[in-house]
Coordinates of N, CA and C in Angstrom, one line a residue:
X29 N 75.4 116.8 117.2 CA 76.9 117.0 117.0 C 77.5 115.6 117.1
X30 N 78.4 115.3 116.2 CA 79.0 114.0 116.3 C 80.1 114.0 117.3
X31 N 80.3 112.8 117.9 CA 81.4 112.6 118.8 C 82.6 112.4 118.0
X32 N 83.7 112.8 118.6 CA 85.1 112.6 117.8 C 86.0 111.7 118.5
X33 N 86.5 110.7 117.8 CA 87.5 109.8 118.4 C 88.8 110.5 118.4
X34 N 89.6 110.1 119.4 CA 91.1 110.6 119.4 C 91.9 109.4 118.8
X35 N 92.8 109.7 117.9 CA 93.7 108.7 117.3 C 95.1 109.1 117.6
X36 N 95.9 108.1 118.0 CA 97.3 108.2 118.3 C 98.0 107.2 117.4
X37 N 98.8 107.7 116.4 CA 99.5 106.9 115.4 C 100.9 107.0 115.6
X38 N 101.5 105.8 115.4 CA 103.0 105.7 115.4 C 103.3 105.0 114.0
X39 N 104.2 105.5 113.2 CA 104.6 104.9 111.9 C 106.2 105.0 111.9
X40 N 106.8 103.8 111.4 CA 108.2 103.8 111.2 C 108.5 103.1 109.9
X41 N 109.6 103.6 109.4 CA 110.1 102.9 108.1 C 111.4 103.6 107.7
X42 N 112.2 102.9 107.1 CA 113.6 103.4 106.6 C 113.3 104.4 105.4
X43 N 112.2 104.3 104.8 CA 111.8 105.1 103.6 C 111.2 106.5 104.0
X44 N 112.1 107.5 104.1 CA 111.7 108.9 104.6 C 110.7 109.4 103.7
X45 N 110.7 109.1 102.4 CA 109.7 109.7 101.5 C 108.2 109.2 101.9
X46 N 108.2 108.0 102.3 CA 106.9 107.3 102.7 C 106.4 108.0 104.1
X47 N 107.3 108.2 104.9 CA 106.9 109.0 106.2 C 106.4 110.4 105.8
X48 N 107.1 111.1 105.0 CA 106.7 112.5 104.6 C 105.3 112.4 103.9
X49 N 105.1 111.5 103.0 CA 103.8 111.4 102.3 C 102.7 111.1 103.3
X50 N 103.0 110.2 104.2 CA 102.0 109.8 105.2 C 101.7 111.0 106.1
X51 N 102.6 111.8 106.5 CA 102.4 113.0 107.3 C 101.6 114.0 106.5
X52 N 101.9 114.2 105.3 CA 101.2 115.2 104.4 C 99.8 114.8 104.2
X53 N 99.5 113.6 103.9 CA 98.1 113.1 103.6 C 97.2 113.1 105.0
X54 N 97.9 112.8 106.1 CA 97.2 112.8 107.3 C 96.8 114.3 107.5
X55 N 97.7 115.3 107.3 CA 97.4 116.7 107.5 C 96.2 117.1 106.6
X56 N 96.2 116.6 105.4 CA 95.1 117.0 104.4 C 93.8 116.5 104.8
X57 N 93.7 115.3 105.5 CA 92.5 114.6 105.7 C 91.9 114.8 107.1
X58 N 92.7 115.3 108.0 CA 92.2 115.5 109.4 C 92.6 117.0 109.9
X59 N 91.6 117.8 110.2 CA 91.7 119.2 110.5 C 92.6 119.5 111.7
X60 N 92.8 118.6 112.7 CA 93.6 118.9 113.9 C 94.8 118.0 114.0
X61 N 95.4 117.7 112.9 CA 96.6 116.7 112.8 C 97.8 117.4 113.5
X62 N 98.5 116.7 114.4 CA 99.7 117.2 114.8 C 100.8 116.1 114.6
X63 N 101.8 116.3 114.0 CA 102.9 115.4 113.5 C 104.2 115.7 114.3
X64 N 104.7 114.7 115.0 CA 106.0 114.9 115.7 C 107.0 114.0 115.0
X65 N 108.1 114.6 114.5 CA 109.2 113.8 113.7 C 110.3 113.4 114.6
X66 N 110.7 112.3 114.4 CA 111.8 111.6 115.1 C 112.8 111.0 113.9
X67 N 113.8 110.3 114.3 CA 114.8 109.8 113.3 C 114.1 109.0 112.2
X68 N 113.6 107.9 112.5 CA 112.9 107.0 111.4 C 111.4 106.8 111.7
X69 N 110.8 107.7 112.4 CA 109.4 107.5 112.7 C 108.7 108.8 113.0
X70 N 107.4 108.7 112.9 CA 106.5 109.9 113.3 C 105.5 109.5 114.3
X71 N 105.1 110.4 115.2 CA 104.0 110.3 116.1 C 103.0 111.3 115.7
X72 N 101.8 110.8 115.6 CA 100.8 111.6 115.1 C 99.5 111.5 116.0
X73 N 98.8 112.7 116.3 CA 97.6 112.6 117.0 C 96.5 113.5 116.1
X74 N 95.3 113.0 116.1 CA 94.4 113.6 115.3 C 92.9 113.0 115.7
X75 N 91.9 113.8 115.4 CA 90.5 113.4 115.6 C 89.8 112.9 114.4
X76 N 88.9 112.0 114.6 CA 88.0 111.5 113.4 C 86.6 111.3 114.1
X77 N 85.6 111.4 113.2 CA 84.3 111.2 113.6 C 84.0 109.8 114.1
X78 N 83.5 109.6 115.2 CA 82.9 108.4 115.9 C 84.1 107.4 116.2
X79 N 84.9 106.9 115.2 CA 85.7 105.7 115.4 C 87.0 105.9 114.6
X80 N 87.8 104.8 114.6 CA 88.9 104.6 113.7 C 88.6 104.9 112.2
X81 N 89.3 105.7 111.5 CA 89.0 106.1 110.2 C 89.6 105.2 109.1
X82 N 89.0 104.0 109.1 CA 89.6 102.9 108.3 C 89.9 103.3 106.8
X83 N 88.9 103.7 106.1 CA 89.0 104.1 104.7 C 90.0 105.0 104.3
X84 N 90.2 106.1 105.1 CA 91.1 107.1 105.0 C 92.6 106.5 105.2
X85 N 92.8 105.8 106.3 CA 94.1 105.3 106.6 C 94.5 104.2 105.6
X86 N 93.6 103.4 105.0 CA 93.8 102.4 104.1 C 94.3 103.1 102.8
X87 N 93.6 104.2 102.3 CA 93.9 104.9 101.2 C 95.4 105.5 101.3
X88 N 95.7 106.1 102.5 CA 97.0 106.7 102.7 C 98.1 105.6 102.6
X89 N 97.8 104.4 103.1 CA 98.8 103.3 103.1 C 99.1 102.9 101.7
X90 N 97.9 102.7 100.9 CA 98.0 102.2 99.5 C 98.8 103.2 98.6
X91 N 98.9 104.4 98.9 CA 99.7 105.4 98.2 C 101.2 105.4 98.5
X92 N 101.5 104.6 99.4 CA 103.1 104.6 99.8 C 103.8 103.7 98.8
X93 N 105.1 104.1 98.8 CA 106.1 103.2 97.8 C 106.3 101.9 98.4
X94 N 106.7 101.7 99.6 CA 107.1 100.5 100.2 C 106.2 100.1 101.3
X95 N 105.0 99.6 101.0 CA 104.0 99.2 101.9 C 104.5 98.1 102.9
X96 N 105.2 97.2 102.3 CA 105.6 96.1 103.1 C 106.7 96.4 104.1
X97 N 107.3 97.6 104.0 CA 108.3 98.1 104.9 C 107.8 99.0 106.1
X98 N 106.6 99.5 106.0 CA 106.2 100.5 107.0 C 105.4 99.6 108.1
X99 N 105.7 100.2 109.4 CA 105.1 99.6 110.6 C 104.4 100.6 111.2
X100 N 103.0 100.4 111.5 CA 102.2 101.4 112.1 C 101.4 100.8 113.2
X101 N 101.3 101.6 114.2 CA 100.4 101.3 115.5 C 99.4 102.4 115.5
X102 N 98.2 102.1 115.7 CA 97.2 103.1 115.9 C 96.1 102.9 117.0
X103 N 96.1 103.7 118.0 CA 95.1 103.6 119.1 C 94.0 104.7 118.8
X104 N 92.8 104.3 118.8 CA 91.6 105.1 118.5 C 90.7 105.0 119.7
X105 N 90.2 106.1 120.2 CA 89.3 105.9 121.3 C 88.4 107.1 121.4
X106 N 87.1 106.8 121.9 CA 86.0 107.8 122.1 C 85.4 107.5 123.4
X107 N 85.7 108.2 124.4 CA 85.4 107.9 125.8 C 83.9 107.9 126.1
X108 N 83.2 108.8 125.5 CA 81.7 108.9 125.8 C 81.0 107.6 125.4
X109 N 81.4 107.0 124.3 CA 80.8 105.7 123.9 C 81.5 104.5 124.3
X110 N 82.6 104.7 125.1 CA 83.4 103.6 125.5 C 84.0 102.8 124.3
X111 N 84.3 103.4 123.3 CA 84.8 102.9 122.0 C 86.4 102.8 122.1
X112 N 87.0 101.7 121.8 CA 88.5 101.6 121.8 C 88.8 100.7 120.6
X113 N 89.9 101.1 119.9 CA 90.4 100.2 118.8 C 91.9 100.4 118.8
X114 N 92.7 99.2 118.8 CA 94.1 99.2 118.7 C 94.5 98.3 117.6
X115 N 95.3 98.7 116.6 CA 95.6 98.1 115.4 C 97.1 98.1 115.1
X116 N 97.6 97.2 114.5 CA 99.1 97.1 114.1 C 99.1 96.7 112.6
X117 N 99.8 97.6 111.8 CA 100.1 97.2 110.4 C 101.5 96.9 110.3
X118 N 101.8 95.6 109.8 CA 103.2 95.2 109.7 C 103.3 94.1 108.5
X119 N 104.3 94.1 107.7 CA 104.4 93.2 106.6 C 103.3 93.3 105.7
X120 N 102.8 94.5 105.5 CA 101.6 94.7 104.5 C 100.3 94.2 105.0
X121 N 100.1 93.9 106.3 CA 98.8 93.4 106.8 C 98.4 94.1 108.1
X122 N 97.1 94.2 108.3 CA 96.6 94.7 109.6 C 96.4 93.6 110.6
X123 N 96.7 93.8 111.8 CA 96.3 92.9 112.9 C 95.4 93.7 113.9
X124 N 94.2 93.4 114.1 CA 93.4 94.0 115.0 C 93.6 93.4 116.5
X125 N 94.2 94.3 117.4 CA 94.5 93.7 118.7 C 93.3 93.9 119.6
X126 N 92.5 95.0 119.5 CA 91.3 95.1 120.4 C 90.4 96.1 119.7
X127 N 89.0 95.8 119.8 CA 88.0 96.8 119.3 C 86.8 96.5 120.2
X128 N 86.3 97.6 120.7 CA 85.0 97.5 121.5 C 83.9 98.3 120.9

């Protein structure tokens, strides 16, 4: 059985359509996705196999209207394997803060 990583995602933008699309695509791709809505941001938690789901998240971001205006933080961790990843997406680019 595969280990599942926990993912905590924060996304903010003034483009409400992009937040709606991101929430919809996260729900479509992850079976246990919970989205909390706030004024101009969403908080999302979901599981993925083993580690940070880079390919899926990159596809979701590439489908947005205003990629350069969205700000995303995502913390992924799987405690049994001591895996941790923390990334920030800002100004259209990812910055890897930590990954073990």
